[in-house]
Amino acid sequence: MEDHSRFNLAGSSPQFMKVIDQIHRLAKLDATVLIAGETGTGKELAARAIHYLSARSDKPFVPVNCGSLTDSLVESELFGHERGAFTDAKTASAGLIGEAAGGTFFLDEVDTLSAKAQAALLRFLQDHTYRRVGGGGLRQVDVRVLVASNADLVDLAQKRQFRQDLLYRLNVLSLHMPALRDRQGDGAVLARSVLQRLSHQYRMPLKQLHADGLAFIQQYRWPGNVRELENIIHREFLMSDDVELHLRESRDLLMGEVVEETGADAIDRPFRDAKANAVAEFERSYVRAMLARTGGNISQAARLSNQERSAFGKLVRKYKLGGFEGQVA
Ligand SMILES: Nc1ncnc2c1ncn2[C@@H]1O[C@H](COP(=O)(O)OP(=O)(O)OP(=O)(O)O)[C@@H](O)[C@H]1O
Ligand SMILES: [Mg+2]
C-alpha cells in the first residue's frame, strides 16, 4: 500500500484503510464520483487524492463550494458568461469549469445548487457540453466531475428538493467517508499527526496526549469529525502550558452539562427571568458547540443548525463567540 500521508490523509483503522483502497480504484476510473459523509470527514481531501492519483494529475484540480455561491451568480460562476451578459459582466469569463479543462472539477455541497444550476449540471454531465450565461454557442470541455454532500441526497430527491435524474448521474460511483467515531483508534492517530504538524508549524516542542485526553478522544462523539478534532487539538496545543494535553477544557465544554444548571436555582426567580436565562444559556452553549464542530466557520455552523447565516451571526456576536475560530483555517 502506498503511503497515504502524502495526501495529508492520516488514519490506520480498517474502516479508513478501506477508504484508501477505494480512492486508489476510483482514481483509475474516469467517471463522476459522489463522495458522501458527515461534515469534516475529509471529503475534499479524498477528492484531491482521487485527482492526484489519476491520469489528470498534471492538470488543474478546481474545487468550488456550491453553498457559498450567490444564488443569482451560480451559473455564471460555474459555466462562465459572455461579455455584457449582465450589468457587471464587463468581460467574458470561462467560468470555473473552463479553468478545470483537462482536469477535475470538484463541486462541494452539491445539494445546495439551485434548480437552474442543477439543470445546467445535468446537461453538462450528459454530453459534456454547456453554454455560457448570456448566449454564445455550445461549448465542450474535457473535465472529470467529482461532487460531495453531507446531506442525504436520496432523501432530498424523494422530497423533490434535488433532481432525481441528476442524482442518477452523480452516483454512478460513490465513496462514503466514515464518521470519526466509527473509525476505531483513528482519533488518537489523527491527534498525534496534528500535534506533529503544529510543532513544526509553530517551531514549538512536540506535545503528547495525556491518558485523560486520549480517553476523551475515544469517548466523545465528534459530530464535527476530523475538523472538530483538529480545531480542539490546535487550541489546546497553543493554550496549554503542559507537555501532555489533558483536553480538560474541551471536554468540559463539549461533554459538560451546561444547560442543566438552570433547574434547581430557577424556582427562586420569576418564571420569565428564569426562562430567559435558560434560553440564553442554551443559545450560548449551542452556538459554541456548533462553532467547535465547524472549526469556527460561521456559514457552515449556520447551515448545520438550519439557521439563516445572519441570524446565526447575530447570536455569535451576542455571546461574543466570534474569536472562537482563531486557529484552524
Ligand atoms: N484522514 C484525514 N487525515 C488528516 N486530516 C484529515 C483527514 N480527514 C479530514 N482531515 C482534515 O479535516 C478537515 C476537514 O476535511 P475536509 O474539508 O476534507 O472535510 P469535508 O468532508 O469536505 O467537510 P465539509 O462537509 O464540512 O465540507 C481538513 O482540515 C482536513 O485536512
Ligand atoms: Mg468540504
CSV table of N, CA and C in Angstrom, one decimal, residues 23-175:
chain,number,residue,atom,x,y,z
A,23,ILE,N,-10.2,4.8,-2.9
A,23,ILE,CA,-9.7,6.0,-3.5
A,23,ILE,C,-8.7,5.6,-4.7
A,24,HIS,N,-7.9,4.6,-4.4
A,24,HIS,CA,-7.0,4.2,-5.5
A,24,HIS,C,-7.7,3.6,-6.7
A,25,ARG,N,-8.8,2.8,-6.4
A,25,ARG,CA,-9.6,2.3,-7.5
A,25,ARG,C,-10.3,3.4,-8.3
A,26,LEU,N,-10.9,4.3,-7.5
A,26,LEU,CA,-11.7,5.3,-8.2
A,26,LEU,C,-10.8,6.2,-9.0
A,27,ALA,N,-9.6,6.4,-8.6
A,27,ALA,CA,-8.6,7.2,-9.4
A,27,ALA,C,-8.4,6.7,-10.8
A,28,LYS,N,-8.5,5.4,-10.9
A,28,LYS,CA,-8.3,4.8,-12.3
A,28,LYS,C,-9.5,4.9,-13.2
A,29,LEU,N,-10.7,5.2,-12.6
A,29,LEU,CA,-11.9,5.2,-13.4
A,29,LEU,C,-12.2,6.7,-13.7
A,30,ASP,N,-12.4,7.0,-15.0
A,30,ASP,CA,-12.6,8.4,-15.3
A,30,ASP,C,-14.1,8.8,-15.3
A,31,ALA,N,-14.8,8.5,-14.2
A,31,ALA,CA,-16.2,8.8,-14.1
A,31,ALA,C,-16.5,9.7,-12.9
A,32,THR,N,-17.8,10.2,-12.9
A,32,THR,CA,-18.2,11.0,-11.8
A,32,THR,C,-18.3,10.2,-10.5
A,33,VAL,N,-17.9,10.8,-9.4
A,33,VAL,CA,-18.0,10.1,-8.1
A,33,VAL,C,-18.8,11.0,-7.2
A,34,LEU,N,-19.7,10.4,-6.5
A,34,LEU,CA,-20.4,11.1,-5.4
A,34,LEU,C,-19.7,10.8,-4.1
A,35,ILE,N,-19.2,11.7,-3.4
A,35,ILE,CA,-18.5,11.5,-2.1
A,35,ILE,C,-19.4,11.9,-1.0
A,36,ALA,N,-19.8,11.0,-0.2
A,36,ALA,CA,-20.8,11.3,0.9
A,36,ALA,C,-20.1,11.1,2.2
A,37,GLY,N,-20.7,11.7,3.2
A,37,GLY,CA,-20.2,11.6,4.6
A,37,GLY,C,-20.5,12.9,5.3
A,38,GLU,N,-20.5,12.8,6.7
A,38,GLU,CA,-20.8,13.9,7.5
A,38,GLU,C,-19.8,15.0,7.3
A,39,THR,N,-20.1,16.2,7.9
A,39,THR,CA,-19.2,17.3,7.8
A,39,THR,C,-17.8,17.0,8.5
A,40,GLY,N,-16.8,17.4,7.8
A,40,GLY,CA,-15.4,17.3,8.4
A,40,GLY,C,-14.8,15.9,8.3
A,41,THR,N,-15.4,15.0,7.5
A,41,THR,CA,-14.9,13.7,7.4
A,41,THR,C,-13.7,13.5,6.4
A,42,GLY,N,-13.5,14.6,5.7
A,42,GLY,CA,-12.3,14.5,4.7
A,42,GLY,C,-12.8,14.3,3.3
A,43,LYS,N,-14.0,14.8,2.9
A,43,LYS,CA,-14.5,14.6,1.6
A,43,LYS,C,-13.6,15.3,0.5
A,44,GLU,N,-13.2,16.5,0.9
A,44,GLU,CA,-12.4,17.3,-0.1
A,44,GLU,C,-11.0,16.7,-0.2
A,45,LEU,N,-10.5,16.2,0.9
A,45,LEU,CA,-9.1,15.6,0.9
A,45,LEU,C,-9.2,14.4,0.0
A,46,ALA,N,-10.3,13.6,0.1
A,46,ALA,CA,-10.5,12.4,-0.7
A,46,ALA,C,-10.6,12.8,-2.2
A,47,ALA,N,-11.3,13.8,-2.5
A,47,ALA,CA,-11.4,14.3,-3.9
A,47,ALA,C,-10.1,14.6,-4.5
A,48,ARG,N,-9.3,15.4,-3.7
A,48,ARG,CA,-7.9,15.7,-4.1
A,48,ARG,C,-7.1,14.5,-4.4
A,49,ALA,N,-7.2,13.5,-3.4
A,49,ALA,CA,-6.4,12.3,-3.6
A,49,ALA,C,-6.8,11.6,-4.9
A,50,ILE,N,-8.1,11.5,-5.1
A,50,ILE,CA,-8.5,10.8,-6.4
A,50,ILE,C,-7.9,11.6,-7.6
A,51,HIS,N,-8.0,12.9,-7.6
A,51,HIS,CA,-7.4,13.6,-8.7
A,51,HIS,C,-5.9,13.4,-8.9
A,52,TYR,N,-5.2,13.5,-7.8
A,52,TYR,CA,-3.7,13.4,-7.9
A,52,TYR,C,-3.2,12.0,-8.1
A,53,LEU,N,-4.1,11.0,-7.9
A,53,LEU,CA,-3.7,9.7,-8.3
A,53,LEU,C,-4.2,9.3,-9.7
A,54,SER,N,-4.9,10.2,-10.3
A,54,SER,CA,-5.5,9.9,-11.6
A,54,SER,C,-4.6,10.4,-12.8
A,55,ALA,N,-5.0,10.0,-14.0
A,55,ALA,CA,-4.2,10.4,-15.2
A,55,ALA,C,-4.3,11.9,-15.4
A,56,ARG,N,-5.2,12.5,-14.7
A,56,ARG,CA,-5.4,14.0,-14.9
A,56,ARG,C,-4.5,14.8,-13.9
A,57,SER,N,-3.6,14.1,-13.2
A,57,SER,CA,-2.9,14.8,-12.1
A,57,SER,C,-2.1,16.0,-12.5
A,58,ASP,N,-1.7,16.1,-13.7
A,58,ASP,CA,-0.9,17.2,-14.1
A,58,ASP,C,-1.7,18.4,-14.6
A,59,LYS,N,-3.1,18.2,-14.6
A,59,LYS,CA,-4.0,19.3,-15.0
A,59,LYS,C,-4.7,19.8,-13.7
A,60,PRO,N,-5.4,20.9,-13.8
A,60,PRO,CA,-5.9,21.5,-12.6
A,60,PRO,C,-6.9,20.7,-11.8
A,61,PHE,N,-6.9,20.9,-10.5
A,61,PHE,CA,-8.0,20.4,-9.6
A,61,PHE,C,-8.7,21.7,-9.2
A,62,VAL,N,-9.9,21.8,-9.6
A,62,VAL,CA,-10.7,23.1,-9.2
A,62,VAL,C,-11.8,22.8,-8.3
A,63,PRO,N,-11.7,23.2,-7.0
A,63,PRO,CA,-12.8,23.0,-6.1
A,63,PRO,C,-13.7,24.2,-6.0
A,64,VAL,N,-15.0,23.9,-5.8
A,64,VAL,CA,-15.9,25.0,-5.6
A,64,VAL,C,-16.9,24.6,-4.6
A,65,ASN,N,-17.2,25.5,-3.6
A,65,ASN,CA,-18.2,25.2,-2.6
A,65,ASN,C,-19.5,25.8,-3.1
A,66,CYS,N,-20.4,24.9,-3.5
A,66,CYS,CA,-21.7,25.4,-4.1
A,66,CYS,C,-22.5,26.2,-3.1
A,67,GLY,N,-22.3,25.9,-1.8
A,67,GLY,CA,-23.1,26.6,-0.8
A,67,GLY,C,-22.7,28.1,-0.6
A,68,SER,N,-21.5,28.4,-1.1
A,68,SER,CA,-21.0,29.8,-0.8
A,68,SER,C,-21.2,30.7,-2.1
A,69,LEU,N,-21.8,30.1,-3.2
A,69,LEU,CA,-22.0,30.9,-4.4
A,69,LEU,C,-23.3,31.7,-4.2
A,70,THR,N,-23.3,32.9,-4.7
A,70,THR,CA,-24.5,33.7,-4.6
A,70,THR,C,-25.5,33.1,-5.6
A,71,ASP,N,-26.8,33.0,-5.2
A,71,ASP,CA,-27.8,32.4,-6.0
A,71,ASP,C,-27.8,32.9,-7.4
A,72,SER,N,-27.8,34.2,-7.6
A,72,SER,CA,-28.0,34.7,-8.9
A,72,SER,C,-26.8,34.5,-9.8
A,73,LEU,N,-25.6,34.2,-9.2
A,73,LEU,CA,-24.4,34.1,-10.0
A,73,LEU,C,-23.9,32.7,-10.2
A,74,VAL,N,-24.6,31.7,-9.6
A,74,VAL,CA,-24.1,30.3,-9.6
A,74,VAL,C,-23.8,29.9,-11.0
A,75,GLU,N,-24.7,30.1,-11.9
A,75,GLU,CA,-24.5,29.6,-13.3
A,75,GLU,C,-23.3,30.2,-14.0
A,76,SER,N,-23.2,31.5,-13.8
A,76,SER,CA,-22.0,32.2,-14.4
A,76,SER,C,-20.7,31.9,-13.8
A,77,GLU,N,-20.7,31.7,-12.4
A,77,GLU,CA,-19.5,31.2,-11.8
A,77,GLU,C,-19.1,29.9,-12.3
A,78,LEU,N,-20.0,29.0,-12.4
A,78,LEU,CA,-19.7,27.6,-12.9
A,78,LEU,C,-19.4,27.5,-14.3
A,79,PHE,N,-20.3,28.1,-15.2
A,79,PHE,CA,-20.2,27.9,-16.6
A,79,PHE,C,-19.7,29.1,-17.4
A,80,GLY,N,-19.4,30.2,-16.7
A,80,GLY,CA,-18.9,31.4,-17.4
A,80,GLY,C,-20.0,32.2,-18.0
A,81,HIS,N,-19.6,33.4,-18.5
A,81,HIS,CA,-20.6,34.2,-19.1
A,81,HIS,C,-19.9,35.0,-20.3
A,82,GLU,N,-20.8,35.5,-21.2
A,82,GLU,CA,-20.3,36.3,-22.3
A,82,GLU,C,-20.2,37.8,-21.8
A,83,ARG,N,-19.5,38.6,-22.4
A,83,ARG,CA,-19.4,40.0,-22.1
A,83,ARG,C,-20.8,40.6,-22.2
A,84,GLY,N,-21.2,41.4,-21.2
A,84,GLY,CA,-22.5,42.1,-21.3
A,84,GLY,C,-23.6,41.2,-20.9
A,85,ALA,N,-23.4,40.0,-20.4
A,85,ALA,CA,-24.5,39.0,-20.1
A,85,ALA,C,-25.3,39.6,-19.0
A,86,PHE,N,-24.7,40.4,-18.0
A,86,PHE,CA,-25.5,41.1,-17.0
A,86,PHE,C,-24.7,42.4,-16.7
A,87,THR,N,-25.2,43.2,-15.8
A,87,THR,CA,-24.7,44.5,-15.6
A,87,THR,C,-23.2,44.5,-15.3
A,88,ASP,N,-22.7,43.6,-14.4
A,88,ASP,CA,-21.3,43.6,-14.0
A,88,ASP,C,-20.4,42.9,-14.9
A,89,ALA,N,-21.0,42.2,-16.0
A,89,ALA,CA,-20.1,41.4,-16.8
A,89,ALA,C,-19.4,42.2,-17.9
A,90,LYS,N,-18.3,42.9,-17.4
A,90,LYS,CA,-17.6,43.8,-18.3
A,90,LYS,C,-16.7,43.0,-19.3
A,91,THR,N,-16.3,41.8,-18.9
A,91,THR,CA,-15.5,41.0,-19.8
A,91,THR,C,-16.1,39.6,-19.7
A,92,ALA,N,-15.8,38.8,-20.7
A,92,ALA,CA,-16.3,37.4,-20.7
A,92,ALA,C,-15.5,36.6,-19.7
A,93,SER,N,-16.1,35.5,-19.2
A,93,SER,CA,-15.4,34.7,-18.3
A,93,SER,C,-15.6,33.2,-18.7
A,94,ALA,N,-14.6,32.4,-18.5
A,94,ALA,CA,-14.6,31.0,-18.9
A,94,ALA,C,-15.3,30.2,-17.8
A,95,GLY,N,-15.5,30.8,-16.6
A,95,GLY,CA,-16.2,30.0,-15.5
A,95,GLY,C,-15.2,29.0,-14.9
A,96,LEU,N,-15.6,28.5,-13.8
A,96,LEU,CA,-14.7,27.5,-13.1
A,96,LEU,C,-14.5,26.3,-14.0
A,97,ILE,N,-15.6,25.9,-14.7
A,97,ILE,CA,-15.5,24.7,-15.5
A,97,ILE,C,-14.4,24.8,-16.6
A,98,GLY,N,-14.3,26.1,-17.1
A,98,GLY,CA,-13.2,26.4,-18.1
A,98,GLY,C,-11.9,26.3,-17.5
A,99,GLU,N,-11.7,26.7,-16.2
A,99,GLU,CA,-10.4,26.6,-15.5
A,99,GLU,C,-10.0,25.2,-15.3
A,100,ALA,N,-11.0,24.3,-15.2
A,100,ALA,CA,-10.7,22.9,-14.9
A,100,ALA,C,-10.3,22.1,-16.1
A,101,ALA,N,-10.3,22.7,-17.3
A,101,ALA,CA,-10.2,22.0,-18.5
A,101,ALA,C,-9.0,20.9,-18.5
A,102,GLY,N,-9.4,19.7,-18.8
A,102,GLY,CA,-8.4,18.6,-18.8
A,102,GLY,C,-8.2,18.0,-17.4
A,103,GLY,N,-8.7,18.7,-16.4
A,103,GLY,CA,-8.5,18.2,-15.0
A,103,GLY,C,-9.8,17.8,-14.4
A,104,THR,N,-9.9,18.1,-13.1
A,104,THR,CA,-11.0,17.7,-12.2
A,104,THR,C,-11.7,18.9,-11.6
A,105,PHE,N,-13.1,18.8,-11.7
A,105,PHE,CA,-13.9,19.9,-11.2
A,105,PHE,C,-14.6,19.3,-10.0
A,106,PHE,N,-14.4,19.9,-8.8
A,106,PHE,CA,-15.0,19.3,-7.5
A,106,PHE,C,-16.0,20.2,-7.0
A,107,LEU,N,-17.3,19.7,-7.0
A,107,LEU,CA,-18.4,20.5,-6.5
A,107,LEU,C,-18.8,20.0,-5.1
A,108,ASP,N,-18.4,20.9,-4.1
A,108,ASP,CA,-18.7,20.5,-2.7
A,108,ASP,C,-20.1,21.1,-2.4
A,109,GLU,N,-20.8,20.4,-1.5
A,109,GLU,CA,-22.2,20.8,-1.1
A,109,GLU,C,-23.1,20.9,-2.3
A,110,VAL,N,-23.0,19.9,-3.1
A,110,VAL,CA,-23.8,19.9,-4.4
A,110,VAL,C,-25.3,20.0,-4.1
A,111,ASP,N,-25.7,19.6,-2.9
A,111,ASP,CA,-27.2,19.7,-2.6
A,111,ASP,C,-27.7,21.1,-2.5
A,112,THR,N,-26.8,22.1,-2.4
A,112,THR,CA,-27.3,23.4,-2.3
A,112,THR,C,-27.5,24.1,-3.7
A,113,LEU,N,-27.2,23.4,-4.8
A,113,LEU,CA,-27.3,24.1,-6.1
A,113,LEU,C,-28.8,24.4,-6.3
A,114,SER,N,-29.0,25.5,-7.0
A,114,SER,CA,-30.4,25.9,-7.3
A,114,SER,C,-30.9,25.0,-8.4
A,115,ALA,N,-32.2,25.1,-8.6
A,115,ALA,CA,-32.9,24.2,-9.6
A,115,ALA,C,-32.2,24.5,-11.0
A,116,LYS,N,-32.0,25.8,-11.3
A,116,LYS,CA,-31.4,26.1,-12.6
A,116,LYS,C,-30.0,25.5,-12.7
A,117,ALA,N,-29.2,25.7,-11.7
A,117,ALA,CA,-27.8,25.2,-11.7
A,117,ALA,C,-27.8,23.6,-11.8
A,118,GLN,N,-28.8,23.0,-11.1
A,118,GLN,CA,-28.9,21.5,-11.2
A,118,GLN,C,-29.2,21.1,-12.7
A,119,ALA,N,-30.1,21.9,-13.3
A,119,ALA,CA,-30.4,21.6,-14.7
A,119,ALA,C,-29.1,21.7,-15.6
A,120,ALA,N,-28.4,22.8,-15.4
A,120,ALA,CA,-27.2,23.0,-16.2
A,120,ALA,C,-26.1,21.9,-15.9
A,121,LEU,N,-26.0,21.5,-14.7
A,121,LEU,CA,-25.0,20.5,-14.4
A,121,LEU,C,-25.5,19.1,-15.0
A,122,LEU,N,-26.7,18.9,-15.0
A,122,LEU,CA,-27.2,17.6,-15.6
A,122,LEU,C,-26.9,17.6,-17.1
A,123,ARG,N,-27.2,18.7,-17.7
A,123,ARG,CA,-26.9,18.8,-19.2
A,123,ARG,C,-25.4,18.6,-19.4
A,124,PHE,N,-24.6,19.2,-18.6
A,124,PHE,CA,-23.2,19.0,-18.8
A,124,PHE,C,-22.8,17.6,-18.6
A,125,LEU,N,-23.3,16.9,-17.6
A,125,LEU,CA,-22.9,15.5,-17.3
A,125,LEU,C,-23.3,14.6,-18.4
A,126,GLN,N,-24.4,14.9,-19.1
A,126,GLN,CA,-24.9,14.1,-20.2
A,126,GLN,C,-24.0,14.1,-21.4
A,127,ASP,N,-23.5,15.2,-21.8
A,127,ASP,CA,-22.7,15.2,-23.0
A,127,ASP,C,-21.5,16.1,-23.0
A,128,HIS,N,-21.2,16.6,-21.8
A,128,HIS,CA,-20.0,17.5,-21.6
A,128,HIS,C,-20.1,18.7,-22.4
A,129,THR,N,-21.3,19.2,-22.7
A,129,THR,CA,-21.4,20.5,-23.4
A,129,THR,C,-22.2,21.4,-22.4
A,130,TYR,N,-21.9,22.7,-22.6
A,130,TYR,CA,-22.6,23.7,-21.8
A,130,TYR,C,-22.6,25.0,-22.6
A,131,ARG,N,-23.4,26.0,-22.1
A,131,ARG,CA,-23.4,27.3,-22.6
A,131,ARG,C,-23.0,28.3,-21.6
A,132,ARG,N,-22.3,29.3,-21.9
A,132,ARG,CA,-22.1,30.4,-21.0
A,132,ARG,C,-23.3,31.2,-20.8
A,133,VAL,N,-23.5,31.9,-19.7
A,133,VAL,CA,-24.6,32.7,-19.4
A,133,VAL,C,-24.5,33.9,-20.4
A,134,GLY,N,-25.7,34.2,-21.0
A,134,GLY,CA,-25.7,35.3,-22.0
A,134,GLY,C,-25.5,34.9,-23.4
A,135,GLY,N,-25.7,33.6,-23.6
A,135,GLY,CA,-25.7,33.2,-25.0
A,135,GLY,C,-24.3,32.6,-25.5
A,136,GLY,N,-24.0,32.7,-26.8
A,136,GLY,CA,-22.9,32.1,-27.3
A,136,GLY,C,-23.2,30.7,-27.7
A,137,GLY,N,-22.3,30.0,-28.3
A,137,GLY,CA,-22.6,28.7,-28.8
A,137,GLY,C,-22.4,27.6,-27.8
A,138,LEU,N,-22.7,26.4,-28.1
A,138,LEU,CA,-22.5,25.3,-27.3
A,138,LEU,C,-21.0,25.0,-27.2
A,139,ARG,N,-20.5,24.8,-25.9
A,139,ARG,CA,-19.1,24.6,-25.8
A,139,ARG,C,-18.9,23.2,-25.2
A,140,GLN,N,-17.7,22.7,-25.4
A,140,GLN,CA,-17.4,21.4,-24.9
A,140,GLN,C,-16.1,21.4,-24.1
A,141,VAL,N,-16.0,20.7,-23.0
A,141,VAL,CA,-14.8,20.7,-22.3
A,141,VAL,C,-14.6,19.3,-21.6
A,142,ASP,N,-13.3,18.9,-21.6
A,142,ASP,CA,-13.0,17.6,-21.0
A,142,ASP,C,-12.7,17.8,-19.5
A,143,VAL,N,-13.6,17.5,-18.7
A,143,VAL,CA,-13.5,17.7,-17.3
A,143,VAL,C,-14.1,16.5,-16.5
A,144,ARG,N,-13.4,16.0,-15.5
A,144,ARG,CA,-14.0,15.0,-14.7
A,144,ARG,C,-14.7,15.7,-13.5
A,145,VAL,N,-15.9,15.3,-13.3
A,145,VAL,CA,-16.6,15.9,-12.2
A,145,VAL,C,-16.7,15.0,-10.9
A,146,LEU,N,-16.3,15.6,-9.8
A,146,LEU,CA,-16.5,14.9,-8.5
A,146,LEU,C,-17.4,15.8,-7.7
A,147,VAL,N,-18.3,15.2,-7.0
A,147,VAL,CA,-19.2,16.0,-6.1
A,147,VAL,C,-19.2,15.5,-4.7
A,148,ALA,N,-19.5,16.3,-3.8
A,148,ALA,CA,-19.6,15.9,-2.4
A,148,ALA,C,-20.9,16.5,-1.7
A,149,SER,N,-21.4,15.8,-0.7
A,149,SER,CA,-22.5,16.4,0.0
A,149,SER,C,-22.5,15.7,1.4
A,150,ASN,N,-22.9,16.5,2.4
A,150,ASN,CA,-23.1,15.8,3.7
A,150,ASN,C,-24.6,15.7,4.0
A,151,ALA,N,-25.5,16.0,3.0
A,151,ALA,CA,-26.9,15.8,3.1
A,151,ALA,C,-27.2,14.5,2.5
A,152,ASP,N,-28.4,13.9,2.8
A,152,ASP,CA,-28.8,12.7,2.3
A,152,ASP,C,-29.5,13.0,0.9
A,153,LEU,N,-28.8,12.8,-0.2
A,153,LEU,CA,-29.3,13.2,-1.5
A,153,LEU,C,-30.5,12.3,-1.9
A,154,VAL,N,-30.5,11.1,-1.5
A,154,VAL,CA,-31.7,10.2,-1.8
A,154,VAL,C,-32.9,10.8,-1.2
A,155,ASP,N,-32.8,11.1,0.1
A,155,ASP,CA,-33.9,11.7,0.8
A,155,ASP,C,-34.4,13.0,0.2
A,156,LEU,N,-33.4,13.9,-0.2
A,156,LEU,CA,-33.7,15.2,-0.8
A,156,LEU,C,-34.4,14.9,-2.1
A,157,ALA,N,-34.0,13.9,-2.9
A,157,ALA,CA,-34.6,13.6,-4.2
A,157,ALA,C,-36.1,13.2,-4.0
A,158,GLN,N,-36.3,12.4,-2.9
A,158,GLN,CA,-37.6,11.9,-2.6
A,158,GLN,C,-38.5,13.1,-2.3
A,159,LYS,N,-38.0,14.1,-1.6
A,159,LYS,CA,-38.8,15.2,-1.2
A,159,LYS,C,-38.8,16.3,-2.3
A,160,ARG,N,-38.2,15.9,-3.5
A,160,ARG,CA,-38.2,16.8,-4.6
A,160,ARG,C,-37.4,18.0,-4.4
A,161,GLN,N,-36.4,18.0,-3.5
A,161,GLN,CA,-35.6,19.1,-3.3
A,161,GLN,C,-34.3,19.0,-4.1
A,162,PHE,N,-34.1,17.8,-4.7
A,162,PHE,CA,-32.9,17.6,-5.5
A,162,PHE,C,-33.4,16.7,-6.7
A,163,ARG,N,-32.9,17.0,-7.9
A,163,ARG,CA,-33.4,16.3,-9.1
A,163,ARG,C,-32.9,14.8,-9.0
A,164,GLN,N,-33.9,13.9,-9.2
A,164,GLN,CA,-33.7,12.5,-9.2
A,164,GLN,C,-32.8,12.1,-10.4
A,165,ASP,N,-33.0,12.7,-11.6
A,165,ASP,CA,-32.2,12.3,-12.7
A,165,ASP,C,-30.8,12.8,-12.6
A,166,LEU,N,-30.6,13.9,-11.9
A,166,LEU,CA,-29.2,14.4,-11.6
A,166,LEU,C,-28.5,13.4,-10.6
A,167,LEU,N,-29.3,13.0,-9.6
A,167,LEU,CA,-28.7,12.0,-8.6
A,167,LEU,C,-28.2,10.8,-9.3
A,168,TYR,N,-29.0,10.2,-10.3
A,168,TYR,CA,-28.6,9.0,-11.0
A,168,TYR,C,-27.3,9.3,-11.7
A,169,ARG,N,-27.1,10.4,-12.3
A,169,ARG,CA,-25.9,10.8,-13.0
A,169,ARG,C,-24.7,10.9,-12.0
A,170,LEU,N,-25.0,11.4,-10.8
A,170,LEU,CA,-23.9,11.7,-9.9
A,170,LEU,C,-23.4,10.4,-9.2
A,171,ASN,N,-24.3,9.5,-8.8
A,171,ASN,CA,-23.8,8.4,-8.0
A,171,ASN,C,-23.6,7.1,-8.8
A,172,VAL,N,-23.1,7.2,-10.0
A,172,VAL,CA,-22.6,6.1,-10.7
A,172,VAL,C,-21.6,5.4,-9.9
A,173,LEU,N,-20.6,6.2,-9.4
A,173,LEU,CA,-19.6,5.7,-8.5
A,173,LEU,C,-19.8,6.5,-7.2
A,174,SER,N,-19.6,5.8,-6.1
A,174,SER,CA,-19.7,6.6,-4.8
A,174,SER,C,-18.6,6.2,-3.8
A,175,LEU,N,-18.4,7.1,-2.9
A,175,LEU,CA,-17.4,6.9,-1.9
A,175,LEU,C,-18.0,7.4,-0.6
